[in-house]
JSON list of C-alpha atoms and ligand atoms in Angstrom, two decimals:
[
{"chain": "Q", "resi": 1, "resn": "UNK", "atom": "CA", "xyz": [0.00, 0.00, 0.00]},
{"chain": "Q", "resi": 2, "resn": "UNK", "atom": "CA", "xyz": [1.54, 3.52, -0.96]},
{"chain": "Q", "resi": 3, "resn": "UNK", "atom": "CA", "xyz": [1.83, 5.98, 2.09]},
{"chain": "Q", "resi": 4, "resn": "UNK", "atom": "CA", "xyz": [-0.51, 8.31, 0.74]},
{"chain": "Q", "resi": 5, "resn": "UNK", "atom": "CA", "xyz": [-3.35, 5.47, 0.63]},
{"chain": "Q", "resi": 6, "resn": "UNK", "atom": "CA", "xyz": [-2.54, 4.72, 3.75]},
{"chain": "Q", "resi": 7, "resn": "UNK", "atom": "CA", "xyz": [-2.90, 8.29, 4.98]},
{"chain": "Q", "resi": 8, "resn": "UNK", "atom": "CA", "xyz": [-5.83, 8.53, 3.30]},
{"chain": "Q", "resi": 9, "resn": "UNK", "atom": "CA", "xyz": [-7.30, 4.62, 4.99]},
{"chain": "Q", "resi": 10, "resn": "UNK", "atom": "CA", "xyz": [-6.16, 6.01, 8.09]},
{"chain": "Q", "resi": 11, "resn": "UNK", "atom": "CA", "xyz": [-8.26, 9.84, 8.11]},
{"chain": "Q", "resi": 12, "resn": "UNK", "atom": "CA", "xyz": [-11.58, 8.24, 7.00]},
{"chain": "Q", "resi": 13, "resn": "UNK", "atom": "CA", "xyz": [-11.06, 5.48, 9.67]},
{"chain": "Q", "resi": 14, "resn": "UNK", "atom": "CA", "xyz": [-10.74, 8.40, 12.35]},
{"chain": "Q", "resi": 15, "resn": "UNK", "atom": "CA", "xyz": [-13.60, 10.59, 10.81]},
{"chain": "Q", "resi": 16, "resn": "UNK", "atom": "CA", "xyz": [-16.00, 7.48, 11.41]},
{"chain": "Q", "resi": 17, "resn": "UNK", "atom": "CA", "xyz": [-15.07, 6.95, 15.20]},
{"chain": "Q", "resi": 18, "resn": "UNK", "atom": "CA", "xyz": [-14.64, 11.29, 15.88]},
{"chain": "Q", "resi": 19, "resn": "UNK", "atom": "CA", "xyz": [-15.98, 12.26, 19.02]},
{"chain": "Q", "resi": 20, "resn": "UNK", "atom": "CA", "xyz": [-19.37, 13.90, 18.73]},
{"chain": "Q", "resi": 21, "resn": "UNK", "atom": "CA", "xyz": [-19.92, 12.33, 15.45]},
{"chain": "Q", "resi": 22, "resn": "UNK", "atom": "CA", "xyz": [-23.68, 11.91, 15.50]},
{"chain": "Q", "resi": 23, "resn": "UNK", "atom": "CA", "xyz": [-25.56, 8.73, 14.89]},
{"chain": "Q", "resi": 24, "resn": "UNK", "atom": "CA", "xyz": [-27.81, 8.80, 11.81]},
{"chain": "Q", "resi": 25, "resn": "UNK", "atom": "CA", "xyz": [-31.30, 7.48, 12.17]},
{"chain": "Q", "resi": 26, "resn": "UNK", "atom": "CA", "xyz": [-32.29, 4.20, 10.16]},
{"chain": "Q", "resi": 27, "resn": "UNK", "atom": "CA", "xyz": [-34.84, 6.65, 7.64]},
{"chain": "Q", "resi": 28, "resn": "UNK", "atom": "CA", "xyz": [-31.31, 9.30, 6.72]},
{"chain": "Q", "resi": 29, "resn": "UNK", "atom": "CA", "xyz": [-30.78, 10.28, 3.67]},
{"chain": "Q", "resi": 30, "resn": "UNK", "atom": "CA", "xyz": [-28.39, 8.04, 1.67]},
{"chain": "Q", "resi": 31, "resn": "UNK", "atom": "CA", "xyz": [-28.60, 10.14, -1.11]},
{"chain": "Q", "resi": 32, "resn": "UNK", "atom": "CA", "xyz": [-29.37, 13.86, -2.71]},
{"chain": "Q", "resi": 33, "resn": "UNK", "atom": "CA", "xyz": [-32.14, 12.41, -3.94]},
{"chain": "Q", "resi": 34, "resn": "UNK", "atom": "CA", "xyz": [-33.23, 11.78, -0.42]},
{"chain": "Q", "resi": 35, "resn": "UNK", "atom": "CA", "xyz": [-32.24, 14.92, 1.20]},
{"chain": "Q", "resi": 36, "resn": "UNK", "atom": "CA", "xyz": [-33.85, 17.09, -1.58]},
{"chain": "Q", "resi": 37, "resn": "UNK", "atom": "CA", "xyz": [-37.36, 14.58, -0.91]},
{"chain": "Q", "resi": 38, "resn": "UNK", "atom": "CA", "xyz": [-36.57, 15.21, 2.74]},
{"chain": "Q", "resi": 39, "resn": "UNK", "atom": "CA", "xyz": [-35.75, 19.05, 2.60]},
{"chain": "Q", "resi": 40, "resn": "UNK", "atom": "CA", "xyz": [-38.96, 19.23, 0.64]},
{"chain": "Q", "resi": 41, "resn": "UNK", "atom": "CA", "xyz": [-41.68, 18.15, 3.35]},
{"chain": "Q", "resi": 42, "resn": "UNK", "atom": "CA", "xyz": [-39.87, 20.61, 5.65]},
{"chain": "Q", "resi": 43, "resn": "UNK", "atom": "CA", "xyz": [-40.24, 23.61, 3.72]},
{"chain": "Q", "resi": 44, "resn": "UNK", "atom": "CA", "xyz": [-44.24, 22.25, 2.63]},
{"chain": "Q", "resi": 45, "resn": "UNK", "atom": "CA", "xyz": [-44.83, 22.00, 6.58]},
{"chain": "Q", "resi": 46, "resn": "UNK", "atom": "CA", "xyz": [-43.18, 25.49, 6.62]},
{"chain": "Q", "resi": 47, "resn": "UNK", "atom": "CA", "xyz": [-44.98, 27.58, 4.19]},
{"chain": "Q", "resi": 48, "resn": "UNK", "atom": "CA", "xyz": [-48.36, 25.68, 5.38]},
{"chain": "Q", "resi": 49, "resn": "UNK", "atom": "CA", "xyz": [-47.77, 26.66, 9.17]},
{"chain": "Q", "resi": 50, "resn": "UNK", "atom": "CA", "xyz": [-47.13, 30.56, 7.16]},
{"chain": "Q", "resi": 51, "resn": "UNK", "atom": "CA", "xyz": [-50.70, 30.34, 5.87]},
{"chain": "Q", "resi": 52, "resn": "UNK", "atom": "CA", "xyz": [-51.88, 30.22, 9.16]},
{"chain": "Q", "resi": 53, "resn": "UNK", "atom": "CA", "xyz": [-49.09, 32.27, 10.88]},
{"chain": "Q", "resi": 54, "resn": "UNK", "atom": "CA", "xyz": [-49.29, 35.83, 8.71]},
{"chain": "Q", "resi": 55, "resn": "UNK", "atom": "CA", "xyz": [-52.93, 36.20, 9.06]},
{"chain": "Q", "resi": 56, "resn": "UNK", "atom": "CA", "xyz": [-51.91, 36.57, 12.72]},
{"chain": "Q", "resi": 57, "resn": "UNK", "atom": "CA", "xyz": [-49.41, 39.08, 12.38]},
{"chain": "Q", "resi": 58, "resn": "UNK", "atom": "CA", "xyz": [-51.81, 41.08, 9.88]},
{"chain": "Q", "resi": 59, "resn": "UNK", "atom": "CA", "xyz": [-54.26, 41.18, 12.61]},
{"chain": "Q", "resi": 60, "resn": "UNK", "atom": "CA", "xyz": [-51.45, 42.68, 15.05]},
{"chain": "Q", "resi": 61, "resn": "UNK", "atom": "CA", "xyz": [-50.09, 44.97, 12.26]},
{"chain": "Q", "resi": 62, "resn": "UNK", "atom": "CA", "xyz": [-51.00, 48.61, 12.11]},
{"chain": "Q", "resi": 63, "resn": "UNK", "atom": "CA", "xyz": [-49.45, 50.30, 9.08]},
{"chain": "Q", "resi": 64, "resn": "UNK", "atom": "CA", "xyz": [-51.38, 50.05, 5.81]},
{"chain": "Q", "resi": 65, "resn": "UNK", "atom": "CA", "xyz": [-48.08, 49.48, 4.16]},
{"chain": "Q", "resi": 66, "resn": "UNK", "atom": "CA", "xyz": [-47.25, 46.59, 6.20]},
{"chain": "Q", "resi": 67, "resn": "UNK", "atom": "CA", "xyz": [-50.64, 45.45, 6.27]},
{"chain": "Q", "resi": 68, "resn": "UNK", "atom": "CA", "xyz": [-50.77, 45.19, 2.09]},
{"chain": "Q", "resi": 69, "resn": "UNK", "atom": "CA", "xyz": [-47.22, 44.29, 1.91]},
{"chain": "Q", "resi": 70, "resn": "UNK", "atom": "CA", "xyz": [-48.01, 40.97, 4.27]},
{"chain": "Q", "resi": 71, "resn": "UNK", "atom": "CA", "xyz": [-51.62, 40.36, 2.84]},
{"chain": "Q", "resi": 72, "resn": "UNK", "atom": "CA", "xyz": [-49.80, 40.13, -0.74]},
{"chain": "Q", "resi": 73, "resn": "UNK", "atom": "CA", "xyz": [-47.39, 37.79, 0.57]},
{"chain": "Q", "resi": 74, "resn": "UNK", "atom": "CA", "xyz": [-49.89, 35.36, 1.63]},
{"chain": "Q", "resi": 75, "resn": "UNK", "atom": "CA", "xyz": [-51.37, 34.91, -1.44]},
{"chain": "Q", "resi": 76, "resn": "UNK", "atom": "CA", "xyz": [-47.97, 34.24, -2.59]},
{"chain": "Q", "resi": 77, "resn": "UNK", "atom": "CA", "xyz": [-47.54, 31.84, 0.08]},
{"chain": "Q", "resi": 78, "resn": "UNK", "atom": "CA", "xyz": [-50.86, 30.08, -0.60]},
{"chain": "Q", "resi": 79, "resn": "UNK", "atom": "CA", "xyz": [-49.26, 29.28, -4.21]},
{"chain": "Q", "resi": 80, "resn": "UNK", "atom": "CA", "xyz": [-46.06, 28.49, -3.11]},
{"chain": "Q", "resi": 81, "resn": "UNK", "atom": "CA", "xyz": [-47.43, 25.51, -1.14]},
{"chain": "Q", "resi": 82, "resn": "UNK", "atom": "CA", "xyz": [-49.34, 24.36, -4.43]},
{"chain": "Q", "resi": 83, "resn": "UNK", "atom": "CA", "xyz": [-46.40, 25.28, -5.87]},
{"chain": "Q", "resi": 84, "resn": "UNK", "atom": "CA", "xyz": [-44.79, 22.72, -3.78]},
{"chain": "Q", "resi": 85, "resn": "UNK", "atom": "CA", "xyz": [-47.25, 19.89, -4.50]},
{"chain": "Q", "resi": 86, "resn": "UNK", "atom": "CA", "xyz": [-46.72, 20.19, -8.20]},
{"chain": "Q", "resi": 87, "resn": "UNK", "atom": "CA", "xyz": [-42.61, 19.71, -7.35]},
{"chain": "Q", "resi": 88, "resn": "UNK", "atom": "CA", "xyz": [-43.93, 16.54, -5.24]},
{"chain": "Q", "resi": 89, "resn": "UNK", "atom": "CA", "xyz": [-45.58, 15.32, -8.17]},
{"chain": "Q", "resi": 90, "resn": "UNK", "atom": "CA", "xyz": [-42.54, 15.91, -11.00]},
{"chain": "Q", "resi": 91, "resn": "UNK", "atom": "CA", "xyz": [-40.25, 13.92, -8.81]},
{"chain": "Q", "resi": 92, "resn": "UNK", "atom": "CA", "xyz": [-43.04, 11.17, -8.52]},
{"chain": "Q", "resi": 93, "resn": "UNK", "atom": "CA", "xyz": [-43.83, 11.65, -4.45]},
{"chain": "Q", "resi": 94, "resn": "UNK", "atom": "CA", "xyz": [-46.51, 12.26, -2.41]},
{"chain": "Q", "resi": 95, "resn": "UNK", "atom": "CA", "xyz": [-46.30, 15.58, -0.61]},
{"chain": "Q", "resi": 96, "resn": "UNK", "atom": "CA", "xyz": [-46.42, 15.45, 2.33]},
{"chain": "Q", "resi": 97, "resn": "UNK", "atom": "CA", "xyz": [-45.53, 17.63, 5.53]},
{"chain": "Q", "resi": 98, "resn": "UNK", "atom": "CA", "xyz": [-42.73, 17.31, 8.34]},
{"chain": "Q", "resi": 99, "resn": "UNK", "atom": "CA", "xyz": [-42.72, 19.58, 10.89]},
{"chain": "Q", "resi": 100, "resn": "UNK", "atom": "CA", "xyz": [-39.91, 22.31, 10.35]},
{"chain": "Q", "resi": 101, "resn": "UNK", "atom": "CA", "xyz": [-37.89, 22.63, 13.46]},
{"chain": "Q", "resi": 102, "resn": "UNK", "atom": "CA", "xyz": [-36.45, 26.24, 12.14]},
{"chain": "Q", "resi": 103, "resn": "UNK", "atom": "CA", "xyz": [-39.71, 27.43, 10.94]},
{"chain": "Q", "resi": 104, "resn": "UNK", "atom": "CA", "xyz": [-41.31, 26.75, 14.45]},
{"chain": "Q", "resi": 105, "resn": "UNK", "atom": "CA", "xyz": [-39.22, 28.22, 16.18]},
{"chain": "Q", "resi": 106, "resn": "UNK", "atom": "CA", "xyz": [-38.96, 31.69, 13.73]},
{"chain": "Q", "resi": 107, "resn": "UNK", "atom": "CA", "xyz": [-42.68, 31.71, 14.01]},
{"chain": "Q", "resi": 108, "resn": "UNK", "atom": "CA", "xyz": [-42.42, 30.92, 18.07]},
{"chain": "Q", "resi": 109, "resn": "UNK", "atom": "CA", "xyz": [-40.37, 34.21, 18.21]},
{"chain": "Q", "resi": 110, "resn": "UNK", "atom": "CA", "xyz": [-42.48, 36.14, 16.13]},
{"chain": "Q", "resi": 111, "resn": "UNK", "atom": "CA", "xyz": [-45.29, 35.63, 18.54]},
{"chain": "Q", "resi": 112, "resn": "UNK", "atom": "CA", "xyz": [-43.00, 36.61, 21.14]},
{"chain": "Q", "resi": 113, "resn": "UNK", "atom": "CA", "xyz": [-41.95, 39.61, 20.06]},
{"chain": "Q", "resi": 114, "resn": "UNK", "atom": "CA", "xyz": [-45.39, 40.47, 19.44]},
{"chain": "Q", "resi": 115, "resn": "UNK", "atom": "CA", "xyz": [-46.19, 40.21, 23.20]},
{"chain": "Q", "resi": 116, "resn": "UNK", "atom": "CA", "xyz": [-42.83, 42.30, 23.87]},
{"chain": "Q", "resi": 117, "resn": "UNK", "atom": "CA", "xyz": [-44.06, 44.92, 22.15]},
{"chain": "Q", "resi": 118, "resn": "UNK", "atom": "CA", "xyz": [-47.11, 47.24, 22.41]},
{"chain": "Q", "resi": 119, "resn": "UNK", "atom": "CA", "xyz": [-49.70, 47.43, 19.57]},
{"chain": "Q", "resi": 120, "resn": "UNK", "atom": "CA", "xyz": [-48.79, 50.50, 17.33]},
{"chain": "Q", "resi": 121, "resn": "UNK", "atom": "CA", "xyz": [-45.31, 51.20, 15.47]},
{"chain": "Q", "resi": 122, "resn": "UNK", "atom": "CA", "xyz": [-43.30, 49.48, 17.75]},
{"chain": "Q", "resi": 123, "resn": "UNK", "atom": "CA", "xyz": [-45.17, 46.49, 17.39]},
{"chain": "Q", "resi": 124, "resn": "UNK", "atom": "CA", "xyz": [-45.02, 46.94, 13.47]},
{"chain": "Q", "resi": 125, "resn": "UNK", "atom": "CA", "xyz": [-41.22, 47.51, 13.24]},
{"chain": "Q", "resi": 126, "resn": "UNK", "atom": "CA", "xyz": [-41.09, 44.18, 15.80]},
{"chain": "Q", "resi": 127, "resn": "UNK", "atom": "CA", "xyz": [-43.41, 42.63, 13.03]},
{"chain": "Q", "resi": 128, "resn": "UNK", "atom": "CA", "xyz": [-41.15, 43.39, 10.37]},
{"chain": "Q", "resi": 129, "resn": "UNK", "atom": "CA", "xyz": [-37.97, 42.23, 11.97]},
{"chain": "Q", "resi": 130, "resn": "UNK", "atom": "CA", "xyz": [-39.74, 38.75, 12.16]},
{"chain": "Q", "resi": 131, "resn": "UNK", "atom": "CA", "xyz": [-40.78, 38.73, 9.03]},
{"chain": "Q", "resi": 132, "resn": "UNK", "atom": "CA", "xyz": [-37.50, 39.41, 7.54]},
{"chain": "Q", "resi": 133, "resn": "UNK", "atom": "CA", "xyz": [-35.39, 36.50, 9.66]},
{"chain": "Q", "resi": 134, "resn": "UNK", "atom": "CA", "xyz": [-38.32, 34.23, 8.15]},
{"chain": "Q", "resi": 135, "resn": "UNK", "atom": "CA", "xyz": [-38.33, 35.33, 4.32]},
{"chain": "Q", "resi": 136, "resn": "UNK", "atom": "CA", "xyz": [-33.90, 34.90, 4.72]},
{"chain": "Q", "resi": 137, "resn": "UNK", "atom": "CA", "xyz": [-34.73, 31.31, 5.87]},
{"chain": "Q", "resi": 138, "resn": "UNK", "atom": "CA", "xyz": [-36.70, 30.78, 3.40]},
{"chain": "Q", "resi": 139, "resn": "UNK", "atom": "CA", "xyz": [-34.68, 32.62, 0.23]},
{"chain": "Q", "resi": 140, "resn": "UNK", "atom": "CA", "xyz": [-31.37, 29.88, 1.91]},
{"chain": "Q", "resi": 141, "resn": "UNK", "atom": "CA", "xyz": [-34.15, 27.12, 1.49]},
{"chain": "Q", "resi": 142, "resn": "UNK", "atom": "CA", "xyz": [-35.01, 27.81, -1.78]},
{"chain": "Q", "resi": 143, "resn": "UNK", "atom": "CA", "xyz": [-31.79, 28.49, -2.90]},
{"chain": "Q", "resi": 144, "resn": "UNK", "atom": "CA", "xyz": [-30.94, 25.13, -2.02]},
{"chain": "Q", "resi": 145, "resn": "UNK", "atom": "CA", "xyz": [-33.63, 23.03, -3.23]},
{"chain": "Q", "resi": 146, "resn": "UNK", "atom": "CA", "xyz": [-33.58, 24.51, -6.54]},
{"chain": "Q", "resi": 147, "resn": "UNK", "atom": "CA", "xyz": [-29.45, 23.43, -6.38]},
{"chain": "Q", "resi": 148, "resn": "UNK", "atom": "CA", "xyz": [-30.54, 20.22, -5.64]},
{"chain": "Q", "resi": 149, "resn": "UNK", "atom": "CA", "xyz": [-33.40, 20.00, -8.37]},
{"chain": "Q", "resi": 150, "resn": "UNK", "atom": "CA", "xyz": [-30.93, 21.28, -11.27]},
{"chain": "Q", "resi": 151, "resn": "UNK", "atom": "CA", "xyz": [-28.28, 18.71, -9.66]},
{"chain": "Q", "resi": 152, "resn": "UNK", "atom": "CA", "xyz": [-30.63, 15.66, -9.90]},
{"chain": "Q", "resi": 153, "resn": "UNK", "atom": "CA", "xyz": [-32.05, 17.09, -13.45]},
{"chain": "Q", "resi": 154, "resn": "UNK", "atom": "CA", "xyz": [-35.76, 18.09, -12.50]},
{"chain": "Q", "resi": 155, "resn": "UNK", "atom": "CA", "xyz": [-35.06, 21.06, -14.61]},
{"chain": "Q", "resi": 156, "resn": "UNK", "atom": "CA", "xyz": [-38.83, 21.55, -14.45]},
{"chain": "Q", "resi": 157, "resn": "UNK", "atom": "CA", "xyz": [-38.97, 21.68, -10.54]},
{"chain": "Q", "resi": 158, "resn": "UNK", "atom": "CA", "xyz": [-36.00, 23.68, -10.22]},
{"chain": "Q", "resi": 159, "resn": "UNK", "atom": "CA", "xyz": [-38.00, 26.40, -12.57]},
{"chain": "Q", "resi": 160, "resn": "UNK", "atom": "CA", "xyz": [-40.71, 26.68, -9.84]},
{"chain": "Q", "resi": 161, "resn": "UNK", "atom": "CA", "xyz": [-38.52, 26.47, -7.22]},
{"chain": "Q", "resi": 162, "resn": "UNK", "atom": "CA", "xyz": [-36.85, 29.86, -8.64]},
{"chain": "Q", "resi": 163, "resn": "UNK", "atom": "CA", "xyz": [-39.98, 31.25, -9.02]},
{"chain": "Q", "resi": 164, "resn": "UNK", "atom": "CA", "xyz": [-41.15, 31.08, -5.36]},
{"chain": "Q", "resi": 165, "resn": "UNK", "atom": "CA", "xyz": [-37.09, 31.66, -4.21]},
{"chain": "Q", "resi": 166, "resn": "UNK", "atom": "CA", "xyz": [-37.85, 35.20, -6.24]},
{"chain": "Q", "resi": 167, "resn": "UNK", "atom": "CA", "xyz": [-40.86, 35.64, -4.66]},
{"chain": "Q", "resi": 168, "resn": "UNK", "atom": "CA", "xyz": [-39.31, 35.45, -1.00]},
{"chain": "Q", "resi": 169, "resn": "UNK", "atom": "CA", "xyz": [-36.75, 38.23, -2.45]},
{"chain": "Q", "resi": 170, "resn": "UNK", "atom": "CA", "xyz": [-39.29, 40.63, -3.44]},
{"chain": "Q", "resi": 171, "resn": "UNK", "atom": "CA", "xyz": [-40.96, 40.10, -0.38]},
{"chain": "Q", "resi": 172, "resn": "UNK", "atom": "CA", "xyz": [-37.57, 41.02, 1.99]},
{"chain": "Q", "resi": 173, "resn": "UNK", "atom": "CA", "xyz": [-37.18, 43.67, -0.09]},
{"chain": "Q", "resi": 174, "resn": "UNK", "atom": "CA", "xyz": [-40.88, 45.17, 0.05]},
{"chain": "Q", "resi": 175, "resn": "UNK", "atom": "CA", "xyz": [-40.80, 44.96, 4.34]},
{"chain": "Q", "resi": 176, "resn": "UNK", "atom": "CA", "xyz": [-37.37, 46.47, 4.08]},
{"chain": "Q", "resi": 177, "resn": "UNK", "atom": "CA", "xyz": [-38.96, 49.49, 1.73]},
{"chain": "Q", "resi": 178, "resn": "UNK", "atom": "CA", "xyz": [-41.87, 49.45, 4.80]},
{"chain": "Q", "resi": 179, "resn": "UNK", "atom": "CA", "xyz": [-39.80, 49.64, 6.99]},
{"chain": "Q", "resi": 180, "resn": "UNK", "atom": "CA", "xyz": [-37.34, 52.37, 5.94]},
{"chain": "Q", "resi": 181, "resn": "UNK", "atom": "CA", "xyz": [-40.07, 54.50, 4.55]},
{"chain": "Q", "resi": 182, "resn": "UNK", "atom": "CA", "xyz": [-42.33, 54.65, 7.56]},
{"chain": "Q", "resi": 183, "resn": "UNK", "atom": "CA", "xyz": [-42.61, 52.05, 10.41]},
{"chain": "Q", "resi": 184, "resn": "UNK", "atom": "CA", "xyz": [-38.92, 52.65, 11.78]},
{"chain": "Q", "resi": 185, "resn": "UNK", "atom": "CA", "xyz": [-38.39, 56.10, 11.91]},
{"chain": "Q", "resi": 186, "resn": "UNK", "atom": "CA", "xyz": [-42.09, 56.47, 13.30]},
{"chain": "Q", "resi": 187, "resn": "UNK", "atom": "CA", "xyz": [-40.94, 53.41, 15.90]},
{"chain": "Q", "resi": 188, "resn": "UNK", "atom": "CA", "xyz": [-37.90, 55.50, 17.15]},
{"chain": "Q", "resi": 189, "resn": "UNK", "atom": "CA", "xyz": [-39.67, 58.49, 17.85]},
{"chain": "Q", "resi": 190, "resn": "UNK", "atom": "CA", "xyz": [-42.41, 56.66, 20.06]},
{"chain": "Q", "resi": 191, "resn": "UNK", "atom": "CA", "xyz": [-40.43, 56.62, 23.10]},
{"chain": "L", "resi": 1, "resn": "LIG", "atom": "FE1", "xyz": [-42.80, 31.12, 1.32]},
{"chain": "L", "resi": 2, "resn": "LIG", "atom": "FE1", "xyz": [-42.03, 34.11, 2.41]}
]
């Protein structure tokens, strides 16, 4: 055996047994194939639990602005997840949800910035600042998946995955216009 094979023999050997390596479960991914099916029923769990989680912060919003801006994204959301169903169905799987452990939580905090906060600008910029953490989790998602789609050749997926991963852009940007137009500055000056 030449040293460098042996090297080689001898690092994989130690990345198996490295401390703090962590045990996969008997349903991991073994492929991208998997991970992409896998990365797919987090994000439809995720934009489902947003149908039902923007309505909420609509209700608790009080600028028009940021009122429109969120109403218009859950339309877009409301597509996205039958967006989602028709990528299920080009890769020949069922769709189906898995709860989102990031997702939760984003949404968790959302709520709890909402009871930090008193109803009025404060509570819009708070509002905002939610949003936004949830649209960049969902613009990395996106990015990803439609890496993975191209990878594994669903060329058509990885079309409609762009097309809701530009969607979550325009959204940042419109709460970032929201908030630099209006909801901040107001929010500073109600001390
Ligand atoms: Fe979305
Ligand atoms: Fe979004």
């Amino acid at each position: 055996m030449k040293t460098t094979e042996k090297k080689e023999k001898d690092t994989s050997k130690k990345a198996a047994a490295k401390k703090g390596t962590i045990k996969a479960k008997s349903s991991a991914a073994s492929g991208l194939n998997d991970l992409f099916e896998d990365s797919l029923k987090d994000i439809y769990w995720a934009e489902k639990a947003l149908t039902k989680a923007i309505p909420k912060m609509v209700k608790n919003a009080t600028s028009e602005e940021l009122i429109d801006s969120l109403n218009s994204h859950l339309t877009e959301t409301e597509e996205q997840v039958k967006r989602l169903e028709k990528v299920f169905e080009i890769i020949g799987k069922k769709a189906t949800a898995k709860k989102c452990d990031a997702m939760a939580g984003l949404i968790e905090e959302g709520k709890s910035i909402m009871e930090e906060t008193e109803l009025g600008v404060v509570r819009d910029a708070g509002i905002i600042a939610a949003s936004q953490k949830i649209e960049h989790y969902e613009i990395a998602t996106y990015g990803t998946l439609r890496q993975f789609a191209e990878t594994l050749g669903f060329a058509e997926a990885a079309t409609l995955l762009e097309q809701t991963l530009d969607e979550e852009k325009g959204a940042d940007l419109k709460l970032t216009e929201v908030a630099v137009s209006a909801v901040n500055i107001e929010a500073a000056e109600a001390e």
